[in-house]
């Protein structure tokens, strides 16, 4: 049982029956994802058919760009079944970055259709050599989630500074990139977040962009703050995992104890812990979607998101990631000795949820940045 935002069909929404197909396939193959340490391409194709990888493609190029809250709720549902699948599906949002490419480049990118999978290993930023018409790119980049199933890949480069001082992202085809198979981690094992290696590929200037840079597409989704959105799609993975873990703890209330002690549901301490966790999770979730909807209303009306709205998006995302992990940890402890078994989903929930707040976008420093914005002082560089 989950408590995600209901998904209703609309002209710009993925087919609900195909989302059900995604959930079925993910449930059947989630152990395979952990074993292989990536989501296989045939599963990525299921995600594509459900519309997840056209959810941030501009309408002018055949996409069905979804309002952020609608896309986030889809990722929440998938993550409640498997965190790694939700994490990789969440990058269906990442084409908002590529909206900063020249329109002619985007037309070429989407020439074969709007269902394009983009994965990026943007850090550490590597110095690129300027050559005629572009850049010669060399180096190694970390944490390229979903790279085994990507159609295009991005890496962070520096070749002088643009007006903002921010690095460029160079877009390459898979044949120009080597994936270094080194994703050996405690949680979210199925995300395939390997290193990317490039050895001298030349990337034309028109295939580079500044992440979060000014979009060349004038549609509402591309006025929504891009870096906060990138944090949100990851934070909501933790939410889905936490919902699954807490639902399991609730369902386990009627089980018999190994020691003959009262059932969990008959113990006040168990009931109190469940009630507190439910309140924590629902409160963080409500704040998260409230901030999303408020900002979306602003950009749909034609205005830019305010600094306060951007700060609240980042705050809500970091707070959701932190709270979700706390809820999963509480559910794991409620699971008792049974939770430590390899065949218990509870230990997988704990491992997966522990990774989410470790992401640079979701660490506790975001509270500092948000607090600065709320009090009218300058936040740390890159927060807004």
Coordinates of C-alpha atoms in Angstrom, one line a residue:
X1 CA 0.0 0.0 0.0
X2 CA 1.3 3.5 -0.9
X3 CA 0.0 7.0 -0.4
X4 CA 1.3 8.8 -3.4
X5 CA -0.4 11.6 -5.1
X6 CA -3.1 10.2 -7.5
X7 CA -2.2 10.3 -11.2
X8 CA -4.9 11.2 -13.5
X9 CA -4.8 11.0 -17.3
X10 CA -4.6 14.2 -19.3
X11 CA -3.3 15.2 -22.7
X12 CA 0.2 15.8 -21.3
X13 CA 0.4 12.8 -19.0
X14 CA 1.9 9.4 -19.4
X15 CA -0.7 6.6 -20.0
X16 CA -1.6 5.3 -16.5
X17 CA -1.8 1.7 -17.8
X18 CA 1.8 2.0 -19.0
X19 CA 2.9 3.4 -15.6
X20 CA 1.3 0.3 -14.1
X21 CA 3.4 -1.8 -16.6
X22 CA 6.5 0.0 -15.2
X23 CA 5.6 -0.8 -11.6
X24 CA 5.0 -4.5 -12.6
X25 CA 8.3 -4.8 -14.4
X26 CA 10.2 -3.1 -11.6
X27 CA 8.7 -5.3 -9.0
X28 CA 9.6 -8.4 -10.9
X29 CA 13.2 -7.4 -11.7
X30 CA 14.4 -5.3 -8.8
X31 CA 16.7 -8.0 -7.5
X32 CA 18.2 -8.2 -11.0
X33 CA 19.0 -4.5 -10.9
X34 CA 21.0 -4.9 -7.7
X35 CA 22.9 -7.9 -9.1
X36 CA 23.7 -6.2 -12.4
X37 CA 24.2 -2.8 -10.7
X38 CA 22.3 -1.0 -13.5
X39 CA 18.9 -0.9 -15.0
X40 CA 19.0 -3.0 -18.3
X41 CA 18.2 -1.3 -21.6
X42 CA 15.0 -3.3 -22.1
X43 CA 13.7 -1.9 -18.9
X44 CA 14.7 1.6 -20.0
X45 CA 12.6 0.9 -23.0
X46 CA 9.6 0.2 -20.8
X47 CA 10.2 3.6 -19.1
X48 CA 10.3 5.2 -22.5
X49 CA 7.0 3.6 -23.6
X50 CA 5.4 4.9 -20.4
X51 CA 6.4 8.5 -21.4
X52 CA 9.0 9.0 -18.6
X53 CA 11.8 10.1 -21.0
X54 CA 9.7 12.6 -22.9
X55 CA 8.5 14.2 -19.7
X56 CA 11.0 17.1 -20.1
X57 CA 11.3 17.2 -23.9
X58 CA 9.9 20.5 -25.3
X59 CA 6.5 20.3 -26.9
X60 CA 8.0 21.9 -30.1
X61 CA 10.1 18.7 -30.5
X62 CA 7.3 16.3 -29.8
X63 CA 7.6 16.0 -26.0
X64 CA 5.0 15.8 -23.3
X65 CA 6.6 18.1 -20.7
X66 CA 4.9 17.4 -17.4
X67 CA 4.3 19.8 -14.5
X68 CA 7.0 19.1 -11.9
X69 CA 4.5 17.8 -9.2
X70 CA 3.1 15.3 -11.7
X71 CA 6.5 14.0 -12.7
X72 CA 7.7 13.9 -9.1
X73 CA 4.6 11.8 -8.0
X74 CA 5.4 9.3 -10.8
X75 CA 9.0 8.9 -9.5
X76 CA 7.6 8.6 -5.9
X77 CA 5.4 5.7 -7.0
X78 CA 8.3 3.9 -8.9
X79 CA 10.6 4.4 -5.9
X80 CA 8.2 2.8 -3.5
X81 CA 8.7 -0.4 -5.5
X82 CA 12.5 0.1 -6.1
X83 CA 14.7 3.0 -5.2
X84 CA 17.3 2.4 -8.0
X85 CA 14.6 2.2 -10.6
X86 CA 13.1 5.5 -9.3
X87 CA 16.5 7.2 -9.3
X88 CA 17.2 6.2 -12.9
X89 CA 13.6 7.1 -14.1
X90 CA 14.0 10.5 -12.4
X91 CA 16.5 11.5 -15.0
X92 CA 13.5 11.8 -17.4
X93 CA 13.6 15.3 -16.0
X94 CA 17.1 16.1 -17.0
X95 CA 16.3 17.3 -20.5
X96 CA 15.4 20.6 -18.9
X97 CA 19.2 21.2 -18.9
X98 CA 19.4 20.5 -22.6
X99 CA 16.8 23.2 -23.3
X100 CA 19.8 25.6 -23.0
X101 CA 21.3 24.1 -26.2
X102 CA 20.8 26.0 -29.5
X103 CA 17.4 25.2 -31.1
X104 CA 19.2 23.7 -34.1
X105 CA 21.1 21.4 -31.9
X106 CA 17.9 20.3 -30.1
X107 CA 16.2 19.7 -33.4
X108 CA 19.1 17.3 -34.2
X109 CA 19.0 15.7 -30.7
X110 CA 15.3 14.9 -31.1
X111 CA 15.4 14.0 -34.8
X112 CA 14.6 10.4 -34.1
X113 CA 11.9 11.1 -31.5
X114 CA 11.3 12.8 -28.1
X115 CA 12.3 9.8 -25.9
X116 CA 15.9 10.7 -25.2
X117 CA 17.8 9.4 -22.2
X118 CA 20.4 11.8 -20.9
X119 CA 23.0 10.9 -18.2
X120 CA 25.7 13.1 -16.9
X121 CA 28.9 12.8 -14.9
X122 CA 29.6 16.5 -14.5
X123 CA 32.2 16.5 -11.8
X124 CA 35.1 16.9 -11.2
X125 CA 35.1 19.6 -13.9
X126 CA 37.9 19.0 -16.4
X127 CA 39.8 21.5 -18.4
X128 CA 39.1 21.2 -22.2
X129 CA 41.3 22.4 -25.1
X130 CA 39.8 24.9 -27.4
X131 CA 39.9 23.8 -31.0
X132 CA 38.4 25.2 -34.1
X133 CA 34.6 25.1 -33.7
X134 CA 34.6 23.5 -30.3
X135 CA 36.5 21.7 -27.6
X136 CA 38.8 18.6 -27.3
X137 CA 37.6 16.8 -24.2
X138 CA 39.7 14.5 -22.0
X139 CA 39.2 13.3 -18.4
X140 CA 37.3 11.2 -16.0
X141 CA 34.0 12.1 -14.3
X142 CA 32.1 10.5 -11.4
X143 CA 28.6 9.4 -10.5
X144 CA 27.0 9.2 -14.0
X145 CA 23.7 7.6 -12.8
X146 CA 21.9 5.7 -15.5
X147 CA 24.8 5.9 -18.0
X148 CA 24.6 2.3 -19.3
X149 CA 21.2 3.0 -20.7
X150 CA 21.8 6.6 -21.9
X151 CA 21.4 7.9 -25.5
X152 CA 23.5 10.9 -24.8
X153 CA 26.0 11.7 -22.1
X154 CA 27.2 14.9 -20.5
X155 CA 30.5 15.8 -18.9
X156 CA 31.6 19.0 -17.1
X157 CA 34.4 21.0 -18.8
X158 CA 36.1 24.3 -18.3
X159 CA 37.7 26.3 -21.1
X160 CA 37.8 29.8 -19.8
X161 CA 34.7 31.1 -18.1
X162 CA 31.3 32.1 -19.4
X163 CA 29.7 35.4 -18.1
X164 CA 28.5 33.6 -15.0
X165 CA 31.7 31.8 -14.2
X166 CA 29.9 28.4 -14.4
X167 CA 31.3 25.4 -16.2
X168 CA 30.0 24.0 -19.4
X169 CA 28.5 20.6 -20.0
X170 CA 29.7 18.9 -23.2
X171 CA 27.2 16.5 -24.8
X172 CA 28.6 13.3 -26.3
X173 CA 27.3 10.1 -27.9
X174 CA 27.9 6.8 -26.1
X175 CA 30.5 5.8 -28.7
X176 CA 32.7 8.7 -27.6
X177 CA 32.7 7.7 -24.0
X178 CA 34.0 4.7 -22.0
X179 CA 32.1 3.6 -19.0
X180 CA 34.4 2.6 -16.1
X181 CA 32.5 -0.1 -14.3
X182 CA 33.1 1.0 -10.6
X183 CA 29.7 1.4 -9.0
X184 CA 30.3 -0.7 -5.9
X185 CA 28.3 0.8 -3.1
X186 CA 26.1 0.1 -0.1
X187 CA 22.8 1.4 -1.5
X188 CA 21.0 2.3 -4.8
X189 CA 23.2 -0.4 -6.3
X190 CA 21.0 -0.6 -9.4
X191 CA 21.6 2.9 -10.6
X192 CA 24.7 2.2 -12.6
X193 CA 26.4 5.4 -11.4
X194 CA 29.7 4.6 -12.9
X195 CA 32.6 6.9 -14.0
X196 CA 32.8 8.3 -17.5
X197 CA 36.1 8.4 -19.4
X198 CA 36.7 10.5 -22.5
X199 CA 40.0 10.5 -24.4
X200 CA 40.2 13.4 -26.8
X201 CA 36.7 13.5 -28.3
X202 CA 36.0 16.8 -30.1
X203 CA 32.7 18.4 -29.1
X204 CA 31.3 21.2 -31.3
X205 CA 30.5 24.4 -29.4
X206 CA 26.8 24.1 -30.3
X207 CA 26.7 20.8 -28.3
X208 CA 27.7 22.5 -25.0
X209 CA 25.6 24.4 -22.5
X210 CA 25.7 25.9 -19.0
X211 CA 23.8 23.8 -16.6
X212 CA 20.9 25.9 -15.4
X213 CA 21.7 28.4 -18.2
X214 CA 19.2 30.5 -20.0
X215 CA 16.9 28.2 -22.0
X216 CA 16.4 28.7 -25.8
X217 CA 12.9 27.1 -25.4
X218 CA 10.1 29.3 -24.2
X219 CA 7.8 26.9 -22.4
X220 CA 6.8 26.9 -18.7
X221 CA 8.8 23.9 -17.6
X222 CA 12.0 25.6 -18.7
X223 CA 11.3 28.6 -16.5
X224 CA 11.1 26.3 -13.5
X225 CA 14.4 26.4 -11.6
X226 CA 16.5 23.7 -13.1
X227 CA 19.0 22.9 -10.3
X228 CA 16.3 22.8 -7.6
X229 CA 14.3 20.5 -9.8
X230 CA 17.3 18.2 -10.2
X231 CA 17.5 18.1 -6.4
X232 CA 13.7 17.4 -6.1
X233 CA 13.7 14.4 -8.4
X234 CA 16.3 12.7 -6.3
X235 CA 14.8 13.6 -2.9
X236 CA 11.5 12.1 -4.0
X237 CA 13.2 8.8 -4.4
X238 CA 13.8 8.8 -0.7
X239 CA 10.1 9.6 -0.1
X240 CA 9.0 6.5 -2.1
X241 CA 11.4 4.3 -0.3
X242 CA 10.3 5.6 3.1
X243 CA 6.7 5.1 2.2
X244 CA 7.3 1.5 1.4
X245 CA 9.4 0.9 4.6
X246 CA 6.8 2.5 6.8
X247 CA 3.9 0.6 5.1
X248 CA 5.8 -2.6 5.8
X249 CA 6.3 -1.7 9.5
X250 CA 2.5 -1.0 9.7
X251 CA 1.6 -4.3 8.1
X252 CA 4.0 -6.1 10.4
X253 CA 2.0 -5.0 13.4
X254 CA 0.0 -8.2 13.5
X255 CA 2.9 -10.6 13.3
X256 CA 3.7 -13.0 16.2
X257 CA 6.9 -12.4 18.1
X258 CA 9.7 -14.9 18.0
X259 CA 10.0 -14.7 21.8
X260 CA 6.3 -14.9 22.6
X261 CA 6.0 -11.2 23.5
X262 CA 2.9 -9.3 22.6
X263 CA 2.3 -8.5 18.9
X264 CA 3.8 -5.2 17.8
X265 CA 0.4 -3.6 17.3
X266 CA -0.3 -4.4 21.0
X267 CA 2.7 -2.5 22.2
X268 CA 2.4 1.2 23.0
X269 CA 6.0 1.9 22.0
X270 CA 5.5 0.4 18.6
X271 CA 2.3 2.3 18.0
X272 CA 3.9 5.6 19.1
X273 CA 6.9 5.1 16.8
X274 CA 4.6 4.4 13.8
X275 CA 2.4 7.4 14.5
X276 CA 5.5 9.7 14.8
X277 CA 7.0 8.4 11.6
X278 CA 3.7 8.8 9.7
X279 CA 3.4 12.4 10.9
X280 CA 7.0 13.1 10.0
X281 CA 6.8 11.7 6.5
X282 CA 3.4 13.2 5.6
X283 CA 4.5 16.7 6.9
X284 CA 7.7 16.7 4.9
X285 CA 5.9 15.4 1.8
X286 CA 3.2 18.2 2.1
X287 CA 5.9 20.9 2.4
X288 CA 7.7 19.4 -0.6
X289 CA 4.7 19.4 -2.9
X290 CA 3.4 22.7 -1.6
X291 CA 6.6 24.5 -2.6
X292 CA 6.5 22.8 -6.0
X293 CA 3.0 23.9 -6.8
X294 CA 3.6 27.4 -5.6
X295 CA 6.6 27.9 -7.9
X296 CA 4.9 26.2 -10.8
X297 CA 1.9 28.6 -10.5
X298 CA 4.4 31.5 -10.8
X299 CA 6.2 30.2 -13.9
X300 CA 2.9 29.2 -15.6
X301 CA 1.7 32.7 -15.1
X302 CA 4.8 33.9 -17.0
X303 CA 6.9 35.1 -14.1
X304 CA 10.4 34.0 -13.0
X305 CA 10.6 32.0 -9.8
X306 CA 11.6 34.3 -6.9
X307 CA 14.7 33.8 -4.7
X308 CA 12.4 32.8 -1.9
X309 CA 10.6 30.2 -4.0
X310 CA 13.9 28.8 -5.2
X311 CA 15.3 28.6 -1.7
X312 CA 12.2 26.8 -0.4
X313 CA 12.4 24.2 -3.2
X314 CA 16.0 23.4 -2.2
X315 CA 15.0 23.4 1.5
X316 CA 12.0 21.2 0.9
X317 CA 14.1 18.7 -1.1
X318 CA 16.9 18.5 1.5
X319 CA 14.4 18.2 4.3
X320 CA 12.5 15.5 2.5
X321 CA 15.7 13.4 1.9
X322 CA 16.7 13.8 5.6
X323 CA 13.3 13.0 6.9
X324 CA 12.8 10.0 4.6
X325 CA 16.0 8.5 5.8
X326 CA 15.0 9.0 9.5
X327 CA 11.6 7.4 8.8
X328 CA 13.3 4.4 7.1
X329 CA 15.7 4.0 10.0
X330 CA 12.8 4.0 12.5
X331 CA 10.9 1.4 10.4
X332 CA 14.0 -0.7 10.2
X333 CA 14.4 -0.6 14.0
X334 CA 10.8 -1.6 14.4
X335 CA 11.4 -4.6 12.2
X336 CA 13.6 -6.2 14.9
X337 CA 15.9 -9.0 14.2
X338 CA 13.9 -10.1 11.0
X339 CA 15.0 -6.9 9.3
X340 CA 18.6 -7.9 9.0
X341 CA 18.0 -10.9 6.8
X342 CA 19.2 -10.7 3.2
X343 CA 15.7 -11.6 1.9
X344 CA 14.1 -8.8 4.0
X345 CA 13.2 -5.7 1.9
X346 CA 13.7 -3.6 5.0
X347 CA 17.5 -3.8 4.9
X348 CA 17.4 -2.7 1.2
X349 CA 15.1 0.2 2.1
X350 CA 17.6 1.3 4.7
X351 CA 20.6 1.0 2.4
X352 CA 18.8 2.9 -0.4
X353 CA 17.4 5.7 1.8
X354 CA 20.8 6.2 3.3
X355 CA 22.3 7.3 0.0
X356 CA 19.8 10.0 -0.9
X357 CA 20.8 12.6 1.7
X358 CA 24.5 12.0 0.8
X359 CA 24.0 13.7 -2.6
X360 CA 25.6 17.1 -2.8
X361 CA 22.3 18.7 -3.7
X362 CA 20.6 17.3 -0.6
X363 CA 23.1 17.6 2.2
X364 CA 22.4 19.7 5.4
X365 CA 24.3 22.7 4.0
X366 CA 21.0 23.4 2.1
X367 CA 19.5 24.5 5.4
X368 CA 22.1 27.2 5.6
X369 CA 21.4 28.4 2.1
X370 CA 17.7 28.5 2.6
X371 CA 18.0 30.2 5.9
X372 CA 20.1 32.9 4.3
X373 CA 17.5 33.5 1.6
X374 CA 14.7 33.6 4.2
X375 CA 16.6 36.3 6.2
X376 CA 17.6 38.3 3.2
X377 CA 21.3 37.7 3.2
X378 CA 23.5 36.3 0.4
X379 CA 23.5 32.4 0.4
X380 CA 26.6 30.5 -0.5
X381 CA 27.6 30.5 -4.2
X382 CA 25.6 28.2 -6.4
X383 CA 22.6 27.9 -4.1
X384 CA 20.3 30.2 -6.2

